[in-house]
Coordinates of C-alpha atoms in Angstrom, one line a residue:
M1 CA 161.8 -44.1 28.2
G2 CA 160.9 -41.9 25.3
N3 CA 157.1 -42.5 25.1
G4 CA 157.2 -43.0 21.4
F5 CA 159.6 -40.1 20.8
Q6 CA 160.6 -40.0 17.1
V7 CA 163.6 -37.8 16.5
Q8 CA 163.3 -37.3 12.8
D9 CA 159.6 -36.3 13.1
R10 CA 160.3 -34.1 16.1
F11 CA 162.9 -32.1 14.2
A12 CA 161.6 -32.5 10.7
E13 CA 161.7 -28.7 10.2
G14 CA 165.4 -28.5 10.9
A15 CA 168.0 -28.3 13.7
Q16 CA 168.2 -24.5 14.1
Y17 CA 166.0 -22.8 16.7
I18 CA 165.8 -19.1 15.8
G19 CA 163.3 -16.5 17.0
G20 CA 161.1 -19.2 18.6
R21 CA 160.8 -21.7 15.8
L22 CA 162.7 -24.6 14.2
R23 CA 164.2 -24.0 10.7
A24 CA 166.6 -25.7 8.4
G25 CA 170.3 -24.7 8.2
T26 CA 171.6 -23.0 5.1
S27 CA 175.2 -24.2 4.9
G28 CA 174.5 -26.8 2.2
R29 CA 176.2 -29.5 4.3
H30 CA 174.6 -32.2 6.3
Q31 CA 175.4 -33.8 9.7
E32 CA 174.3 -37.1 11.1
V33 CA 173.4 -37.7 14.7
V34 CA 174.6 -41.3 15.5
N35 CA 173.6 -43.6 18.3
P36 CA 177.1 -44.6 19.6
A37 CA 175.8 -47.8 21.1
T38 CA 174.8 -49.2 17.7
G39 CA 176.4 -47.0 15.1
E40 CA 172.9 -46.2 13.6
T41 CA 172.0 -42.8 12.4
V42 CA 169.0 -41.4 14.3
Y43 CA 168.8 -38.0 12.8
R44 CA 170.2 -36.2 9.7
Y45 CA 170.0 -32.4 9.3
E46 CA 171.5 -29.5 7.5
L47 CA 174.2 -27.6 9.4
A48 CA 174.0 -24.0 10.2
G49 CA 175.9 -21.6 8.1
T50 CA 177.0 -18.0 8.7
D51 CA 173.6 -16.7 7.6
D52 CA 171.9 -18.7 10.2
V53 CA 174.2 -17.4 12.9
D54 CA 173.5 -13.8 11.7
A55 CA 169.8 -14.5 11.9
A56 CA 170.0 -16.0 15.4
V57 CA 172.1 -13.0 16.6
A58 CA 169.6 -10.6 15.1
A59 CA 166.8 -12.4 16.8
A60 CA 168.6 -12.2 20.1
R61 CA 169.5 -8.6 19.7
A62 CA 165.9 -7.7 18.9
A63 CA 164.7 -9.6 22.0
F64 CA 167.2 -8.0 24.3
P65 CA 165.5 -4.6 25.1
G66 CA 162.3 -6.3 26.1
W67 CA 163.8 -9.1 28.1
S68 CA 166.4 -7.0 29.9
G69 CA 163.7 -4.5 30.7
T70 CA 161.6 -7.1 32.6
T71 CA 161.8 -7.1 36.4
P72 CA 163.8 -9.8 38.2
A73 CA 160.4 -11.1 39.5
E74 CA 159.1 -11.5 35.9
R75 CA 162.3 -13.4 34.8
S76 CA 162.1 -15.5 38.0
D77 CA 158.4 -16.4 37.2
A78 CA 159.3 -17.4 33.7
L79 CA 162.2 -19.6 34.8
H80 CA 160.0 -21.3 37.4
R81 CA 157.5 -22.1 34.6
F82 CA 160.5 -23.3 32.5
A83 CA 161.6 -25.7 35.3
A84 CA 158.1 -27.1 35.5
V85 CA 158.0 -27.8 31.7
L86 CA 161.4 -29.5 31.9
A87 CA 160.2 -31.7 34.8
A88 CA 157.1 -32.7 32.8
R89 CA 159.2 -33.6 29.8
A90 CA 161.8 -35.5 31.8
D91 CA 161.3 -38.9 30.1
D92 CA 161.7 -37.4 26.6
F93 CA 164.9 -35.5 27.6
A94 CA 166.4 -38.6 29.2
F95 CA 165.6 -40.7 26.1
A96 CA 167.1 -38.1 23.7
E97 CA 170.2 -37.6 25.8
S98 CA 170.9 -41.4 26.0
L99 CA 170.2 -41.8 22.3
Q100 CA 172.6 -39.2 21.1
C101 CA 175.3 -39.8 23.7
G102 CA 175.1 -43.4 24.6
K103 CA 174.6 -42.6 28.3
P104 CA 173.2 -45.4 30.5
A105 CA 169.5 -44.6 31.2
K106 CA 170.2 -44.5 34.9
L107 CA 172.7 -41.7 34.4
S108 CA 170.5 -39.6 32.2
T109 CA 167.4 -40.1 34.3
E110 CA 169.1 -39.7 37.7
F111 CA 171.8 -37.1 37.0
D112 CA 171.6 -35.2 33.7
V113 CA 167.9 -34.4 33.6
P114 CA 167.1 -33.8 37.3
G115 CA 170.3 -31.8 37.6
T116 CA 169.1 -29.6 34.8
V117 CA 165.7 -29.1 36.3
D118 CA 167.3 -28.2 39.6
N119 CA 169.6 -25.8 37.9
T120 CA 166.7 -24.1 36.3
A121 CA 164.8 -23.8 39.6
F122 CA 167.9 -22.4 41.2
F123 CA 168.3 -19.6 38.6
A124 CA 164.6 -18.9 38.9
G125 CA 165.4 -17.9 42.5
A126 CA 168.8 -16.4 41.8
A127 CA 167.2 -14.0 39.3
R128 CA 165.7 -12.0 42.2
H129 CA 169.0 -11.8 44.1
L130 CA 171.5 -9.9 42.1
E131 CA 173.8 -8.4 44.7
G132 CA 175.4 -5.0 44.8
R133 CA 177.2 -2.8 47.3
S134 CA 175.0 -0.9 49.7
A135 CA 174.4 2.8 48.9
A136 CA 176.6 5.1 51.0
E137 CA 178.3 8.4 51.0
Y138 CA 181.9 7.2 50.4
S139 CA 183.2 10.7 49.4
G140 CA 181.2 12.6 52.0
D141 CA 179.6 14.8 49.3
H142 CA 178.1 12.0 47.1
T143 CA 175.9 9.0 47.3
S144 CA 177.3 6.0 45.5
Y145 CA 175.7 2.7 44.6
V146 CA 176.3 -0.2 42.2
R147 CA 173.9 -1.5 39.6
R148 CA 174.2 -4.9 37.9
E149 CA 173.0 -4.7 34.3
A150 CA 172.6 -7.3 31.5
I151 CA 175.3 -6.9 29.0
G152 CA 173.6 -7.9 25.7
V153 CA 173.7 -10.9 23.3
I154 CA 175.8 -13.8 24.5
G155 CA 177.3 -16.3 22.1
S156 CA 178.0 -19.6 23.8
I157 CA 179.5 -22.9 22.6
A158 CA 178.7 -26.2 24.5
P159 CA 180.4 -29.6 24.2
W160 CA 179.1 -33.1 23.4
N161 CA 179.7 -34.9 26.7
Y162 CA 176.8 -33.4 28.7
P163 CA 174.8 -31.6 26.0
L164 CA 171.7 -30.9 28.1
Q165 CA 173.5 -29.8 31.3
M166 CA 176.0 -27.7 29.4
A167 CA 173.2 -26.0 27.5
A168 CA 171.6 -25.2 30.8
W169 CA 174.8 -24.0 32.4
K170 CA 175.3 -21.6 29.5
I171 CA 171.8 -20.4 29.0
L172 CA 170.3 -20.1 32.5
P173 CA 172.6 -17.5 34.2
A174 CA 172.7 -15.5 31.0
V175 CA 168.9 -15.2 30.7
A176 CA 168.3 -14.9 34.5
A177 CA 170.5 -11.8 34.4
G178 CA 168.5 -10.3 31.6
N179 CA 170.7 -11.2 28.6
T180 CA 169.7 -13.0 25.4
I181 CA 171.7 -15.9 24.0
V182 CA 172.7 -17.8 20.9
L183 CA 174.0 -21.3 21.8
K184 CA 176.0 -23.5 19.5
P185 CA 175.8 -27.1 20.7
A186 CA 178.2 -29.7 19.4
E187 CA 176.9 -30.6 16.0
I188 CA 176.9 -34.4 16.9
T189 CA 174.6 -33.9 19.9
P190 CA 172.1 -31.0 19.2
L191 CA 168.9 -32.8 20.2
T192 CA 168.5 -31.9 23.9
S193 CA 169.7 -28.3 23.3
L194 CA 166.9 -27.8 20.8
M195 CA 164.4 -29.4 23.1
F196 CA 165.6 -27.1 25.9
A197 CA 165.0 -24.0 23.8
Q198 CA 161.6 -25.3 22.8
A199 CA 160.6 -25.9 26.4
A200 CA 161.6 -22.3 27.2
T201 CA 159.2 -21.1 24.5
E202 CA 156.5 -23.3 25.9
A203 CA 157.1 -21.8 29.4
G204 CA 156.5 -18.3 28.0
I205 CA 160.0 -17.0 27.6
P206 CA 159.8 -14.6 24.6
D207 CA 160.9 -15.5 21.1
G208 CA 164.6 -14.7 20.5
V209 CA 165.7 -14.8 24.1
I210 CA 167.1 -18.4 23.6
N211 CA 168.4 -19.4 20.1
I212 CA 170.2 -22.5 19.0
V213 CA 172.5 -22.8 15.9
S214 CA 173.6 -26.4 15.2
G215 CA 176.7 -26.0 13.1
A216 CA 180.4 -26.9 12.8
G217 CA 182.9 -25.1 15.0
R218 CA 185.1 -23.7 12.2
D219 CA 182.0 -22.2 10.4
A220 CA 179.1 -21.4 12.8
G221 CA 181.2 -21.4 15.9
E222 CA 183.9 -19.1 14.8
H223 CA 181.4 -16.8 13.2
L224 CA 179.4 -16.6 16.4
V225 CA 182.4 -15.8 18.5
G226 CA 183.6 -13.1 16.2
H227 CA 180.2 -11.6 15.5
P228 CA 180.2 -7.8 16.2
D229 CA 176.8 -7.9 17.9
V230 CA 177.9 -10.6 20.4
V231 CA 179.3 -9.0 23.5
M232 CA 180.4 -12.1 25.4
T233 CA 181.5 -15.7 24.6
S234 CA 181.2 -18.6 27.0
F235 CA 183.0 -21.8 25.8
T236 CA 183.3 -25.3 27.3
G237 CA 185.6 -27.7 25.6
S238 CA 189.2 -28.6 25.1
T239 CA 192.0 -26.3 26.0
A240 CA 193.3 -26.4 22.4
V241 CA 190.0 -25.1 21.0
G242 CA 189.7 -22.7 23.9
R243 CA 192.8 -21.0 22.8
R244 CA 191.3 -20.4 19.3
V245 CA 188.1 -19.1 20.8
A246 CA 190.1 -16.7 23.0
E247 CA 192.0 -15.4 19.9
I248 CA 188.8 -14.6 18.1
A249 CA 187.0 -13.1 21.1
T250 CA 189.9 -10.9 22.3
A251 CA 190.3 -9.6 18.7
T252 CA 186.9 -8.0 19.1
V253 CA 187.3 -7.2 22.8
K254 CA 184.6 -9.5 24.0
R255 CA 184.1 -10.7 27.6
L256 CA 185.3 -14.3 27.7
H257 CA 184.5 -17.2 29.9
L258 CA 186.4 -20.5 29.4
E259 CA 185.8 -23.9 31.0
L260 CA 188.5 -26.1 29.5
G261 CA 190.2 -29.4 30.0
G262 CA 191.1 -31.3 33.1
K263 CA 193.3 -34.0 34.5
A264 CA 191.9 -34.4 38.0
P265 CA 194.1 -35.9 40.7
F266 CA 192.6 -38.3 43.3
V267 CA 194.9 -38.2 46.3
V268 CA 194.6 -41.1 48.8
F269 CA 196.5 -40.6 52.1
D270 CA 197.5 -43.6 54.2
D271 CA 194.8 -43.0 56.8
A272 CA 191.9 -43.0 54.3
D273 CA 189.0 -45.3 54.3
L274 CA 190.3 -47.7 51.7
D275 CA 186.9 -49.1 50.8
A276 CA 185.5 -45.6 50.3
A277 CA 188.5 -44.6 48.2
V278 CA 188.2 -47.7 46.0
N279 CA 184.5 -47.2 45.4
G280 CA 185.0 -43.5 44.8
A281 CA 187.8 -44.0 42.3
V282 CA 185.9 -46.4 40.2
A283 CA 182.8 -44.3 40.1
A284 CA 184.7 -41.0 39.6
S285 CA 186.9 -42.4 36.8
L286 CA 184.0 -44.1 34.9
I287 CA 181.1 -41.7 35.1
N288 CA 179.9 -40.9 31.6
T289 CA 182.4 -43.4 30.4
G290 CA 185.2 -41.2 31.6
Q291 CA 184.1 -38.4 29.3
D292 CA 184.0 -35.8 32.0
C293 CA 186.5 -33.0 32.5
T294 CA 186.3 -33.5 36.3
A295 CA 186.6 -37.3 36.2
A296 CA 189.3 -38.9 38.4
T297 CA 192.1 -39.7 36.0
R298 CA 195.3 -39.7 38.2
A299 CA 195.1 -41.6 41.5
Y300 CA 198.1 -40.9 43.8
V301 CA 198.0 -43.4 46.6
Q302 CA 200.3 -43.3 49.7
R303 CA 202.6 -46.3 49.7
P304 CA 201.0 -48.3 52.6
L305 CA 197.6 -48.4 50.8
Y306 CA 198.9 -48.6 47.2
D307 CA 198.8 -52.4 46.6
A308 CA 195.4 -52.9 48.2
F309 CA 194.0 -49.9 46.4
V310 CA 195.1 -51.2 43.0
A311 CA 193.7 -54.7 43.7
G312 CA 190.4 -53.2 44.9
V313 CA 190.0 -50.9 41.9
A314 CA 190.8 -53.7 39.5
A315 CA 188.4 -56.1 41.1
L316 CA 185.6 -53.5 41.1
M317 CA 186.2 -52.4 37.5
E318 CA 185.8 -56.0 36.4
T319 CA 182.2 -56.1 37.8
V320 CA 181.1 -53.0 35.8
R321 CA 178.5 -54.0 33.2
L322 CA 178.7 -52.7 29.7
G323 CA 175.6 -52.9 27.6
D324 CA 172.6 -51.3 25.9
P325 CA 172.2 -47.8 27.4
F326 CA 168.4 -48.4 27.7
D327 CA 168.8 -51.5 29.8
P328 CA 168.4 -50.4 33.4
S329 CA 171.1 -52.8 34.5
T330 CA 173.8 -51.2 32.2
D331 CA 176.5 -49.4 34.2
L332 CA 178.8 -48.2 31.4
G333 CA 177.7 -47.1 27.9
P334 CA 179.8 -46.5 24.8
L335 CA 182.1 -43.5 24.1
I336 CA 180.6 -40.8 22.0
S337 CA 182.0 -42.2 18.8
R338 CA 184.2 -44.9 17.3
Q339 CA 186.7 -42.1 16.6
Q340 CA 186.8 -41.2 20.3
R341 CA 187.0 -44.9 21.2
D342 CA 190.0 -45.3 18.9
R343 CA 191.6 -42.2 20.4
V344 CA 191.3 -43.6 23.9
A345 CA 192.6 -47.0 22.8
G346 CA 195.6 -45.3 21.2
F347 CA 196.6 -43.9 24.6
V348 CA 196.3 -47.3 26.2
E349 CA 198.2 -49.2 23.5
R350 CA 201.1 -46.7 23.6
A351 CA 201.2 -47.0 27.4
R352 CA 201.9 -50.7 27.2
A353 CA 205.4 -49.9 26.2
Y354 CA 206.2 -48.2 29.5
A355 CA 203.4 -49.2 32.0
T356 CA 201.2 -52.1 33.0
V357 CA 197.5 -52.4 31.9
V358 CA 196.1 -54.2 35.0
T359 CA 192.6 -54.7 33.7
G360 CA 190.6 -53.6 30.6
G361 CA 192.5 -52.1 27.7
E362 CA 190.3 -53.4 25.0
A363 CA 187.0 -53.0 23.1
P364 CA 184.4 -55.8 23.8
G365 CA 183.2 -58.0 21.0
G366 CA 180.0 -59.9 20.5
D367 CA 176.8 -57.9 20.7
L368 CA 178.7 -54.7 21.6
A369 CA 181.1 -54.8 18.7
A370 CA 179.0 -52.4 16.6
G371 CA 179.1 -49.7 19.2
A372 CA 181.9 -47.4 20.5
Y373 CA 182.5 -49.4 23.7
Y374 CA 185.7 -49.7 25.7
R375 CA 186.3 -51.7 28.8
P376 CA 187.2 -49.9 32.1
T377 CA 190.9 -49.7 32.2
L378 CA 193.4 -49.5 35.1
I379 CA 197.1 -48.6 34.4
T380 CA 200.0 -48.7 36.9
G381 CA 203.7 -48.2 36.6
A382 CA 203.6 -45.1 34.5
A383 CA 206.0 -42.3 35.1
Q384 CA 204.8 -38.9 36.2
D385 CA 206.0 -37.4 32.8
S386 CA 204.3 -40.0 30.7
E387 CA 201.5 -39.4 28.2
V388 CA 198.8 -41.1 30.1
V389 CA 199.6 -39.1 33.2
R390 CA 200.0 -35.7 31.5
S391 CA 197.3 -35.8 28.7
E392 CA 193.5 -35.7 28.9
I393 CA 192.4 -39.1 27.7
F394 CA 188.6 -38.5 28.1
G395 CA 187.7 -42.2 28.4
P396 CA 187.3 -44.9 31.1
V397 CA 191.0 -45.0 32.0
L398 CA 192.5 -44.5 35.5
V399 CA 196.2 -44.3 36.1
V400 CA 197.5 -45.1 39.7
L401 CA 200.8 -43.9 41.0
P402 CA 202.3 -44.3 44.5
F403 CA 203.8 -41.5 46.7
D404 CA 205.5 -41.5 50.1
A405 CA 205.4 -38.2 52.0
D406 CA 202.4 -35.9 52.1
D407 CA 204.4 -33.1 50.5
E408 CA 205.1 -35.4 47.5
G409 CA 201.4 -36.4 47.1
I410 CA 200.3 -32.7 46.9
R411 CA 203.2 -31.8 44.6
L412 CA 202.3 -34.6 42.2
A413 CA 198.7 -33.6 42.3
N414 CA 199.6 -30.0 41.3
D415 CA 202.1 -31.2 38.6
T416 CA 199.8 -30.6 35.7
P417 CA 198.9 -27.7 33.4
Y418 CA 195.2 -28.2 34.4
G419 CA 193.4 -27.2 37.6
L420 CA 189.7 -27.9 37.3
A421 CA 188.9 -30.4 40.0
A422 CA 190.6 -32.7 42.5
S423 CA 189.9 -34.8 45.6
A424 CA 191.7 -35.9 48.7
W425 CA 190.9 -38.9 50.9
S426 CA 191.8 -38.8 54.6
R427 CA 190.3 -39.2 58.0
D428 CA 192.6 -36.5 59.4
L429 CA 191.0 -33.1 59.5
Y430 CA 194.3 -31.2 59.3
R431 CA 195.6 -33.3 56.4
A432 CA 192.3 -32.7 54.5
N433 CA 192.3 -29.0 55.2
R434 CA 195.9 -28.8 53.9
A435 CA 194.8 -30.5 50.7
T436 CA 192.0 -28.0 50.2
R437 CA 194.4 -25.1 50.6
E438 CA 197.3 -26.4 48.6
I439 CA 195.8 -28.3 45.7
A440 CA 195.4 -25.8 42.8
A441 CA 192.0 -26.6 41.4
G442 CA 188.6 -24.8 41.2
C443 CA 186.9 -27.6 43.2
V444 CA 188.5 -29.9 45.8
W445 CA 186.4 -32.6 47.2
I446 CA 187.2 -34.4 50.5
N447 CA 186.3 -38.1 50.7
D448 CA 184.2 -37.9 47.6
H449 CA 184.8 -37.0 43.9
I450 CA 182.3 -35.7 41.3
P451 CA 179.2 -34.4 43.0
I452 CA 178.1 -30.9 41.9
I453 CA 175.3 -28.7 43.2
S454 CA 173.6 -25.7 41.7
E455 CA 174.4 -23.4 44.6
M456 CA 178.2 -23.8 44.2
P457 CA 180.4 -22.5 41.4
H458 CA 182.2 -24.7 38.8
G459 CA 185.3 -23.5 37.1
G460 CA 189.0 -24.0 36.9
Y461 CA 192.6 -22.7 37.5
K462 CA 195.5 -22.5 35.0
A463 CA 194.9 -24.2 31.6
S464 CA 191.4 -25.3 32.7
G465 CA 190.2 -21.8 32.1
F466 CA 188.6 -19.0 34.1
G467 CA 185.1 -17.9 35.1
K468 CA 182.3 -19.8 36.8
D469 CA 179.3 -21.8 35.8
M470 CA 176.4 -22.4 38.1
S471 CA 175.8 -20.6 41.4
S472 CA 175.3 -16.9 42.0
Y473 CA 179.0 -16.4 41.1
S474 CA 178.1 -17.0 37.5
F475 CA 176.4 -13.6 37.5
E476 CA 179.9 -12.1 37.6
E477 CA 180.2 -13.4 34.0
Y478 CA 176.9 -12.2 32.7
T479 CA 176.4 -8.8 34.2
Q480 CA 178.0 -5.4 33.9
V481 CA 178.8 -3.6 37.1
K482 CA 177.9 0.1 36.9
H483 CA 178.9 2.7 39.6
V484 CA 176.2 5.4 39.9
M485 CA 177.2 8.6 41.9
Y486 CA 174.9 11.5 43.0
D487 CA 176.0 14.9 44.2
N488 CA 174.4 15.7 47.5
T489 CA 175.7 19.3 48.0
A490 CA 173.7 21.3 45.3
V491 CA 176.8 23.5 45.1
A492 CA 177.6 24.8 41.7
R493 CA 181.3 25.6 42.3
K494 CA 182.9 22.5 43.8
D495 CA 186.1 22.8 45.8
W496 CA 187.8 20.3 43.5
H497 CA 187.2 22.6 40.5
R498 CA 190.2 24.8 41.6
T499 CA 192.5 22.0 40.3
V500 CA 191.2 23.0 36.8
F501 CA 190.4 26.7 37.1
G502 CA 190.6 29.5 39.8
D503 CA 191.7 29.5 43.4
R504 CA 190.0 28.3 46.6

């Protein structure tokens, strides 16, 4: 992987991409990008300041009339070229994503990068299919139709857990609909967002359509959200930060899209395929080292299967191989940082006072001690109102609780402030259908947990936010709906005018 890719050389000019070129930040403060598998610094750059945000927004605003004025076919062609460039650079993208995040190579090469290429190809097609109501004479005297129009400059903020995919999820629907965008990636993982914007330029997307500002949230992020020339904000991250983003955005009457935290339930009924549920729970709780807002975190298992499920999950977790992300045999990489590793460990250590840590619950030593590694962890015996059941841990930790009646299982699944994703495991069609109806989450999987596809929307209920990423539904976020109405009578004095002046 990487083909000799040198990060410091690749981004020697800086980590801001404004108006089609790299440039240095102007904040006067520097940030290091650290490989969490080794603790080594792989890139050091100057953070964006408010002047950089202003420049990026100005570039996006200048590009908007031309880009929004292109035909859907022209935007589609540009995005098809973009997908081809991404595919040709797949090795570099996978290398950079694993380097800055610690993702196992097989995850970045088989999930993050191909998923992003597919998402780009999807929006290349979707650009030509903006839907509106058919024209008709709804009043009898007028013809009405609906236009979907680009809304302007979008200011988006993406998280560190899936930097490449989250950049794509923010950028693609916005530009496919004719908008221009300024994206602020997490300052600790800017590399693939910068590469994504560079690939767009290589594909012929005009300068200023896609801009990247790599800066801190309290400086660059808040300035971007509050900028008077930004008409919409899309944010993915924690619910706590989402509340702050909402405060700033609503103060300036911006459109707002939030994809926030999650605490996904994994409900196993007593007729489920036990082997499938065990395998699914381990995969869904450990993907991306558990740093996934849709990861399975709370497994509710009906009493007849509970003991066997716990034993099966513990045994399978103990086979998971921690190691160098670039070793193809590695299953689980490090957490994003030592700080995040210590945060996860804190949840587990506090849980020992009221629950049982069945397996894991520690950082490995030896060759992995320099990295932010943490062993896959299974916890049982926790109460429904305990911290590990209620709070988003964002690490390789699964909590398993038993339930008796079906009503109880669904009630416990819904007993959370979040509602992003969930799964139910059953061979009974009616049981499964009930779960899809009654579990309050933006995505409910049946007999699987985690897969996403470009054609279907991603977004949550309750404290998990609102609005949709991916799919054609995302155009609801990034377009204005305009009603156009034509008079068909050619009559100067309309009958309704008498309500203002004169008689019939």
